[in-house]
Short mmCIF file of C-alpha atoms in Angstrom, two decimals:
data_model
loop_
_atom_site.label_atom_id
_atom_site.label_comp_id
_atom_site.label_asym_id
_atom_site.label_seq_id
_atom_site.Cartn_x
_atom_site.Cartn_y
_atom_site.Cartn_z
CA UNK U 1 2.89 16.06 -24.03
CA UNK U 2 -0.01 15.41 -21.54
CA UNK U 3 -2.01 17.99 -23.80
CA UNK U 4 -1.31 15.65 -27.08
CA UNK U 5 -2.31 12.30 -25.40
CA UNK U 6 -5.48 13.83 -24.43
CA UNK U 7 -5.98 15.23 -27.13
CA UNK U 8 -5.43 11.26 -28.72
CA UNK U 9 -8.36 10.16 -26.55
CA UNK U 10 -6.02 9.08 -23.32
CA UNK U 11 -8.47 9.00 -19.78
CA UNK U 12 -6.14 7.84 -17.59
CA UNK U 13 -2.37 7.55 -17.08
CA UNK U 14 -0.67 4.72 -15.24
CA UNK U 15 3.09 5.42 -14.89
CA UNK U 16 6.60 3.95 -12.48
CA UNK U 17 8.33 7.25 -10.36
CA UNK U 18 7.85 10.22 -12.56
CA UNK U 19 11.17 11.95 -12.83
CA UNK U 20 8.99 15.11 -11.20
CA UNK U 21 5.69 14.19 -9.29
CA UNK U 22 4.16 17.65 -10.03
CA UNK U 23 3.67 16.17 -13.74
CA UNK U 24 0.77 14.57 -12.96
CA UNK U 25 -0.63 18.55 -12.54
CA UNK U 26 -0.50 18.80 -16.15
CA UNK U 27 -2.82 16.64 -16.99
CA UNK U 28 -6.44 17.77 -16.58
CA UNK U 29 -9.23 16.76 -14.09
CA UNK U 30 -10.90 14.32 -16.20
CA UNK U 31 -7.36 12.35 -16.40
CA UNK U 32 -6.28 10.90 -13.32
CA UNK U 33 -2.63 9.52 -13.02
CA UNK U 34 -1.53 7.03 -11.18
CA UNK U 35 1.89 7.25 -10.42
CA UNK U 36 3.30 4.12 -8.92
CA UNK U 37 6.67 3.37 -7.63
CA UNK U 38 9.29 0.50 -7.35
CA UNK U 39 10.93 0.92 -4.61
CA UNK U 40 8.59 -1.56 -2.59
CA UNK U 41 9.99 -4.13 -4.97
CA UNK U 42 13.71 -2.87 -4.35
CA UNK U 43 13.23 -2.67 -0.38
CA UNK U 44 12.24 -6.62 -0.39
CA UNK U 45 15.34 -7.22 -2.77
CA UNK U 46 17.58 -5.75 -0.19
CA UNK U 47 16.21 -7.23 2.74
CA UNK U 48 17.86 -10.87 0.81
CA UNK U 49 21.16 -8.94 1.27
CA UNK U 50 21.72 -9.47 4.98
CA UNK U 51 22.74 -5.72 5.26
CA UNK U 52 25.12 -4.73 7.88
CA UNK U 53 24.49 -1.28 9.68
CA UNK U 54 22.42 -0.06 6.64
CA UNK U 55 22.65 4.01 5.40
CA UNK U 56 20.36 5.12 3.22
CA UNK U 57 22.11 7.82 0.65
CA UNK U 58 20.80 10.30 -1.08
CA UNK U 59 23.07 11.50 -4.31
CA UNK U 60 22.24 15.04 -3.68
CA UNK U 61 19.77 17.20 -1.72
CA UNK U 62 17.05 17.16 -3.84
CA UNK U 63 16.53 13.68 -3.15
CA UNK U 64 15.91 13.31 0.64
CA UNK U 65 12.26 12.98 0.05
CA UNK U 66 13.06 9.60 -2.04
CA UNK U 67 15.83 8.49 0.15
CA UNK U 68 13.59 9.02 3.34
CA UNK U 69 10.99 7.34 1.87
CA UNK U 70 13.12 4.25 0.94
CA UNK U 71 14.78 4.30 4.64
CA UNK U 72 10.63 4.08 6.18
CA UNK U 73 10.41 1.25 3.98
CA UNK U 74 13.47 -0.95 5.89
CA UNK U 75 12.37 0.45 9.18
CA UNK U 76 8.73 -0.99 9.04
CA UNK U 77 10.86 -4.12 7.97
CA UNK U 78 12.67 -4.37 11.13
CA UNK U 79 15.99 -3.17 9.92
CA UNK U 80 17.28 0.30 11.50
CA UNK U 81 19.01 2.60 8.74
CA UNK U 82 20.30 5.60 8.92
CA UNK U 83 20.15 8.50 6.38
CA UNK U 84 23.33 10.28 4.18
CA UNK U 85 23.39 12.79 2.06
CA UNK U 86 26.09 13.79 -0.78
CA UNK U 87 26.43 17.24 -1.02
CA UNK U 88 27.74 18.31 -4.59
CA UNK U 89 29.90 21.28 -5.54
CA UNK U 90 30.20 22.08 -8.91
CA UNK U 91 33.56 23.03 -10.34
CA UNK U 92 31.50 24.19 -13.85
CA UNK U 93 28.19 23.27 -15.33
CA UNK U 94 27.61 19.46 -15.94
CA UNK U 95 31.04 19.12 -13.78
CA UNK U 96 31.03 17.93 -10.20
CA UNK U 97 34.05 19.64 -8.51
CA UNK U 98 34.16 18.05 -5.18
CA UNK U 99 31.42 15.97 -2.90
CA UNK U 100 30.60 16.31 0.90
CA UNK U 101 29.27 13.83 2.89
CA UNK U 102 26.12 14.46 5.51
CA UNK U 103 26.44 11.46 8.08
CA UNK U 104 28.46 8.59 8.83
CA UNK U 105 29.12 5.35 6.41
CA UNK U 106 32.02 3.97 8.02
CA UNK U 107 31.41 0.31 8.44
CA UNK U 108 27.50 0.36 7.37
CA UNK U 109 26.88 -0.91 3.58
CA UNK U 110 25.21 1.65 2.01
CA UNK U 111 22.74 2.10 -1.24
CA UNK U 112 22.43 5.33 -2.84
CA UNK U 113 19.03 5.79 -4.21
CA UNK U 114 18.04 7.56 -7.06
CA UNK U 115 15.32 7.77 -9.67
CA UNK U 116 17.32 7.36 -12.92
CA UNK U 117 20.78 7.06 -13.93
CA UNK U 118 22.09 8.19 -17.33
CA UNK U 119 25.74 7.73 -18.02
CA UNK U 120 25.96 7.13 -14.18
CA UNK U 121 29.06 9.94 -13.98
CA UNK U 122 28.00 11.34 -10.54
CA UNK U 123 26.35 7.86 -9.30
CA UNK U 124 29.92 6.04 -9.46
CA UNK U 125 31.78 9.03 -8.34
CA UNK U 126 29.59 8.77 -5.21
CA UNK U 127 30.18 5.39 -4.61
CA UNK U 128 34.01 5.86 -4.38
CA UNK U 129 33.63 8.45 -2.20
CA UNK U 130 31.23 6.31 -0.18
CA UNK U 131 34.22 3.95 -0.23
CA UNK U 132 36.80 6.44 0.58
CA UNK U 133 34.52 7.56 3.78
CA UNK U 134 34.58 4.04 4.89
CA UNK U 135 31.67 2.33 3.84
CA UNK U 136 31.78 -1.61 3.91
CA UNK U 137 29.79 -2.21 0.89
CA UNK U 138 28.07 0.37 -1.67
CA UNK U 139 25.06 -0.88 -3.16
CA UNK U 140 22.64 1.42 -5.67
CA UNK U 141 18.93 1.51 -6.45
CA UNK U 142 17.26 3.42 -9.40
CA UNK U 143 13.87 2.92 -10.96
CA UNK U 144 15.24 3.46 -14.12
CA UNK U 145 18.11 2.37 -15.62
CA UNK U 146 19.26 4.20 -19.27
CA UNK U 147 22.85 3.72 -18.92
CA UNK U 148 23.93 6.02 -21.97
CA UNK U 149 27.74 6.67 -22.88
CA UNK U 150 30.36 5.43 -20.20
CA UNK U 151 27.60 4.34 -17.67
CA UNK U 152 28.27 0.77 -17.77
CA UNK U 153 32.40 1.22 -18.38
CA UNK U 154 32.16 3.75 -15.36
CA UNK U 155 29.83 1.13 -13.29
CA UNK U 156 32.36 -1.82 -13.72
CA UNK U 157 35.23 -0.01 -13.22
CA UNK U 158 33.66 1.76 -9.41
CA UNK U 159 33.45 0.46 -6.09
CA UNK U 160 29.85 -0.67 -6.54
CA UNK U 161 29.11 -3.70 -5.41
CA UNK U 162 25.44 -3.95 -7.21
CA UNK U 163 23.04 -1.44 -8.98
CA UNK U 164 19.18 -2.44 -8.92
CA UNK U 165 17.18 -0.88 -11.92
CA UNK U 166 13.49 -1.72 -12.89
CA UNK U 167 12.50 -3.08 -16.44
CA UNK U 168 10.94 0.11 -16.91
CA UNK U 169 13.91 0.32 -19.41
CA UNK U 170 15.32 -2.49 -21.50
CA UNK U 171 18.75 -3.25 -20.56
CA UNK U 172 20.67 -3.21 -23.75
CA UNK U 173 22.78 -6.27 -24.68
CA UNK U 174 25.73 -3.75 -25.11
CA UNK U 175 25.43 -2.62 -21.03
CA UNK U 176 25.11 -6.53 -20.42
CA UNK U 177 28.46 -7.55 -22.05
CA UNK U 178 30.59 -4.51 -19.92
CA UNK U 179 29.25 -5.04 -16.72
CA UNK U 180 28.13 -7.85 -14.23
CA UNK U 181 27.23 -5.41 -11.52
CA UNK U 182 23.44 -4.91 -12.93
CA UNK U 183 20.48 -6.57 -11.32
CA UNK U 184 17.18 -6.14 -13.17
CA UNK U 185 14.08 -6.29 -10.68
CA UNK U 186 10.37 -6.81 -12.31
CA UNK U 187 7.52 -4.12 -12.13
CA UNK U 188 5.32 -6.48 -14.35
CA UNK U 189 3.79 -7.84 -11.11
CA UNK U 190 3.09 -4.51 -10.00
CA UNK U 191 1.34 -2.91 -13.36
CA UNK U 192 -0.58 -5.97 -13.59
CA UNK U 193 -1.97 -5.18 -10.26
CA UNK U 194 -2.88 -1.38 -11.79
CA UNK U 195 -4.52 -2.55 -14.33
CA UNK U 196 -6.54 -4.96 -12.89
CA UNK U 197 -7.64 -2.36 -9.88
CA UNK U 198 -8.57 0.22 -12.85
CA UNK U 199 -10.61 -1.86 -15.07
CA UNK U 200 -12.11 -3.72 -11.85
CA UNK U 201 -13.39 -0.55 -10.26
CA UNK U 202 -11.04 -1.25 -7.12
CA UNK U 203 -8.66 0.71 -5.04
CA UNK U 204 -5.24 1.39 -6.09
CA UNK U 205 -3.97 2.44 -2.59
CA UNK U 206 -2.98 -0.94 -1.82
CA UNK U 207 -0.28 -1.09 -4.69
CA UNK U 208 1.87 2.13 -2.43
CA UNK U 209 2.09 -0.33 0.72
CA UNK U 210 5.84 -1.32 1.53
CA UNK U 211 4.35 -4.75 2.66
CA UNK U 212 3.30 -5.80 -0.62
CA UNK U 213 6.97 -5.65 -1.85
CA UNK U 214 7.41 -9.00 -1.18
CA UNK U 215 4.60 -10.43 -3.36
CA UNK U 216 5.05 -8.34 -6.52
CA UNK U 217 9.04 -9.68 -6.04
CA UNK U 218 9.29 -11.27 -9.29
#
């Protein structure tokens, strides 16, 4: 795919929390990518939420690095998290069998965070056991939100409190009508900023700061 838009005449690549960040290597020298990210946005969305003992969880291991990053972000804000992670076991493929718990939720609210959810099977299957663990209140963050299938059936019917997604996705009027639970932050704020920096000559770096959250808050 990054061959063919090149190949279309594309020189650069603006994008919101690749699914894998080593995409950007596909695309050649003379394209640069700039691969933002919302969770800026999210972190000053939470800090309205008067958290309690906040845990920062991570759905599974591959996603310390994104959970880490997330906890940073209420740390330079003051708050002191702490970090979880789910550790899944797999009865079958596609099937999670049973889920272990790294850290302690009892009493904290928590938000798992996460890059996309889908039909949201092993998101709300975390949150329960979140629940069952002891965790006051479960919150969840994604970038983007498809909810295919079940997802917003499975999202109602769980012990989530709230899931954050980004407009990266249009939230179909279908999701809307079967659950309340879904918050819908802006990143227009944010890719105006891009594009602005790009066609202005200025630095992007700016966009990546934590601090900014607040502004592009829409």
């Amino acid at each position: 795919v990054a061959r063919m838009l090149e190949a279309m005449g594309v020189d650069r690549v603006c994008c919101v929390d690749l699914h894998c960040g080593q995409i950007q290597g596909f695309f050649g020298p003379r394209t640069p990518v700039d691969n933002l990210f919302a969770g800026p946005i999210a972190l000053s969305y939470f800090k309205l939420k008067n958290l309690q003992n906040p845990v920062i969880v991570s759905p599974d291991a591959g996603g310390v690095a994104r959970a880490k990053a997330f906890l940073e972000g209420l740390l330079a804000a003051g708050l002191h998290p702490s970090l979880a992670v789910i550790i899944k076991q797999r009865s079958r493929p596609g099937v999670v069998g049973s889920m272990n718990l790294v850290g302690s939720v009892e009493g904290c609210d928590t938000i798992i965070v996460d890059d996309m959810i889908d039909t949201a099977g092993t998101l709300t299957q975390a949150a329960n056991e979140l629940k069952n663990f002891g965790a006051e209140r479960v919150f969840a963050f994604a970038t983007h939100g498809l909810f295919n299938g079940p997802a917003a059936k499975r999202i109602q019917d769980c012990a989530l409190e709230e899931v954050v997604v980004a407009n990266t996705v249009p939230l179909r009027d279908e999701v809307k009508a079967q659950t309340s639970k879904i918050r819908v932050i802006s990143v227009g704020k944010l890719l105006d900023g891009a594009i602005r920096a790009i066609h202005q000559g200025e630095s992007m770096s700016a966009l990546f700061n934590n601090d900014l959250g607040g502004r592009l808050l829409a």
